PDB file of C-alpha atoms in Angstrom:
ATOM      1  CA  SER G   1     -16.339 -11.172   4.102  1.00 57.00           C
ATOM      2  CA  TYR G   2     -15.069  -7.739   5.075  1.00 58.00           C
ATOM      3  CA  TYR G   3     -17.798  -6.510   7.460  1.00 57.00           C
ATOM      4  CA  LYS G   4     -17.870 -10.135   9.186  1.00 64.00           C
ATOM      5  CA  GLN G   5     -13.721  -9.738   9.715  1.00 68.00           C
ATOM      6  CA  TYR G   6     -14.660  -6.407  11.726  1.00 62.00           C
ATOM      7  CA  GLY G   7     -17.448  -7.687  13.693  1.00 61.00           C
ATOM      8  CA  TRP G   8     -20.234  -6.445  11.837  1.00 59.00           C
ATOM      9  CA  ASP G   9     -21.968  -9.809  10.775  1.00 59.00           C
ATOM     10  CA  SER G  10     -25.195  -8.936  12.569  1.00 55.00           C
ATOM     11  CA  PHE G  11     -25.656  -5.935  10.292  1.00 54.00           C
ATOM     12  CA  SER G  12     -28.748  -5.843   8.280  1.00 62.00           C
ATOM     13  CA  ILE G  13     -30.186  -3.482   5.737  1.00 62.00           C
ATOM     14  CA  GLU G  14     -33.358  -2.007   6.479  1.00 69.00           C
ATOM     15  CA  LYS G  15     -35.598  -2.227   3.548  1.00 72.00           C
ATOM     16  CA  ASN G  16     -37.614   0.789   3.418  1.00 82.00           C
ATOM     17  CA  TYR G  17     -36.995   1.124  -0.343  1.00 82.00           C
ATOM     18  CA  ASN G  18     -38.159   0.000  -3.838  1.00 89.00           C
ATOM     19  CA  PRO G  19     -35.452  -1.900  -5.575  1.00 87.00           C
ATOM     20  CA  ASN G  20     -37.593  -1.626  -8.795  1.00 90.00           C
ATOM     21  CA  GLN G  21     -37.484   2.227  -8.667  1.00 92.00           C
ATOM     22  CA  ILE G  22     -33.574   2.400  -8.248  1.00 92.00           C
ATOM     23  CA  GLU G  23     -31.959   3.211 -11.800  1.00 94.00           C
ATOM     24  CA  GLU G  24     -28.826   4.685 -10.337  1.00 94.00           C
ATOM     25  CA  LEU G  25     -25.931   3.298  -8.019  1.00 91.00           C
ATOM     26  CA  ILE G  26     -23.253   5.548  -6.963  1.00 91.00           C
ATOM     27  CA  ILE G  27     -19.977   4.477  -5.240  1.00 88.00           C
ATOM     28  CA  LEU G  28     -17.692   6.759  -3.303  1.00 86.00           C
ATOM     29  CA  GLY G  29     -14.143   5.940  -2.934  1.00 70.00           C
ATOM     30  CA  HIS G  30     -13.258   2.740  -0.902  1.00 71.00           C
ATOM     31  CA  SER G  31     -16.949   1.905  -0.109  1.00 70.00           C
ATOM     32  CA  LEU G  32     -17.369  -0.973  -2.701  1.00 79.00           C
ATOM     33  CA  LYS G  33     -14.587  -2.943  -1.084  1.00 75.00           C
ATOM     34  CA  ALA G  34     -15.653  -1.966   2.153  1.00 77.00           C
ATOM     35  CA  ASP G  35     -19.503  -2.793   1.539  1.00 80.00           C
ATOM     36  CA  MET G  36     -18.816  -5.595  -0.865  1.00 81.00           C
ATOM     37  CA  ASP G  37     -21.270  -7.966   0.679  1.00 80.00           C
ATOM     38  CA  ILE G  38     -23.840  -5.440   1.039  1.00 80.00           C
ATOM     39  CA  ILE G  39     -23.721  -4.134  -2.549  1.00 83.00           C
ATOM     40  CA  ASN G  40     -23.721  -7.877  -3.837  1.00 83.00           C
ATOM     41  CA  GLU G  41     -26.990  -8.446  -1.881  1.00 82.00           C
ATOM     42  CA  LEU G  42     -28.406  -5.204  -3.256  1.00 82.00           C
ATOM     43  CA  PHE G  43     -27.222  -5.705  -6.727  1.00 82.00           C
ATOM     44  CA  LYS G  44     -29.227  -8.684  -7.087  1.00 85.00           C
ATOM     45  CA  GLU G  45     -32.497  -6.898  -6.654  1.00 88.00           C
ATOM     46  CA  LEU G  46     -31.889  -3.742  -8.858  1.00 90.00           C
ATOM     47  CA  ASP G  47     -33.779  -4.945 -11.959  1.00 91.00           C
ATOM     48  CA  ASN G  48     -34.046  -1.445 -13.301  1.00 93.00           C
ATOM     49  CA  LEU G  49     -30.386  -0.462 -12.805  1.00 93.00           C
ATOM     50  CA  LYS G  50     -29.155   1.678 -15.666  1.00 95.00           C
ATOM     51  CA  GLN G  51     -26.213   3.431 -14.450  1.00 96.00           C
ATOM     52  CA  ILE G  52     -23.150   3.059 -11.924  1.00 94.00           C
ATOM     53  CA  LYS G  53     -20.976   5.984 -11.071  1.00 95.00           C
ATOM     54  CA  ILE G  54     -17.896   5.272  -9.536  1.00 93.00           C
ATOM     55  CA  TYR G  55     -15.944   7.982  -7.989  1.00 93.00           C
ATOM     56  CA  THR G  56     -12.259   7.600  -7.611  1.00 91.00           C
ATOM     57  CA  TYR G  57      -9.661   9.415  -5.606  1.00 88.00           C
ATOM     58  CA  PRO G  58      -6.553  11.477  -7.002  1.00 88.00           C
ATOM     59  CA  GLY G  59      -3.817   8.910  -7.498  1.00 90.00           C
ATOM     60  CA  GLU G  60      -5.801   5.733  -7.227  1.00 90.00           C
ATOM     61  CA  ASP G  61      -4.136   2.821  -8.935  1.00 91.00           C
ATOM     62  CA  THR G  62      -5.702   2.344 -12.455  1.00 92.00           C
ATOM     63  CA  ALA G  63      -5.783  -1.493 -11.647  1.00 93.00           C
ATOM     64  CA  GLU G  64      -8.014  -0.760  -8.494  1.00 89.00           C
ATOM     65  CA  ILE G  65     -10.173   1.472 -10.663  1.00 90.00           C
ATOM     66  CA  GLU G  66     -10.394  -1.455 -13.249  1.00 92.00           C
ATOM     67  CA  ASN G  67     -11.187  -4.021 -10.480  1.00 90.00           C
ATOM     68  CA  LYS G  68     -14.076  -1.648  -9.226  1.00 89.00           C
ATOM     69  CA  ARG G  69     -15.515  -1.696 -12.675  1.00 91.00           C
ATOM     70  CA  ARG G  70     -15.065  -5.380 -13.375  1.00 92.00           C
ATOM     71  CA  PHE G  71     -17.115  -6.218 -10.013  1.00 89.00           C
ATOM     72  CA  PHE G  72     -20.138  -5.065 -11.756  1.00 90.00           C
ATOM     73  CA  LEU G  73     -19.490  -6.352 -15.380  1.00 92.00           C
ATOM     74  CA  ASP G  74     -18.659  -9.904 -14.055  1.00 90.00           C
ATOM     75  CA  ARG G  75     -22.059  -9.623 -12.378  1.00 87.00           C
ATOM     76  CA  GLY G  76     -23.558  -9.313 -15.716  1.00 88.00           C
ATOM     77  CA  PHE G  77     -24.397  -5.566 -15.524  1.00 90.00           C
ATOM     78  CA  VAL G  78     -24.721  -4.182 -19.112  1.00 87.00           C
ATOM     79  CA  GLY G  79     -25.711  -0.403 -18.477  1.00 90.00           C
ATOM     80  CA  ASN G  80     -23.423   2.568 -18.377  1.00 94.00           C
ATOM     81  CA  ILE G  81     -20.506   2.649 -15.804  1.00 95.00           C
ATOM     82  CA  GLU G  82     -18.969   6.056 -15.515  1.00 95.00           C
ATOM     83  CA  LEU G  83     -15.810   6.744 -13.611  1.00 93.00           C
ATOM     84  CA  LEU G  84     -15.560  10.058 -11.944  1.00 93.00           C
ATOM     85  CA  ASP G  85     -12.964  11.949  -9.966  1.00 90.00           C
ATOM     86  CA  TYR G  86     -13.702  13.654  -6.597  1.00 85.00           C
TER      87      TYR G  86
END
């Protein structure tokens, strides 16, 4: 995994949130690739997730943008995925 590759394998999320209250997830730039393991774990808990906003940077490859969108569709997300420019 990405974070293990860079020596962050002891990283853990302090869970001071209620995953049932989260309805929207926002991804900025490269954070999906950089934080994929953490987002994978978080995504499993978000039963009330209704919307995902993915911010893309100017000139970002359309295939990369589609990969970000597919990441969530492949995990069964059926809500709205909005692609936004910075």
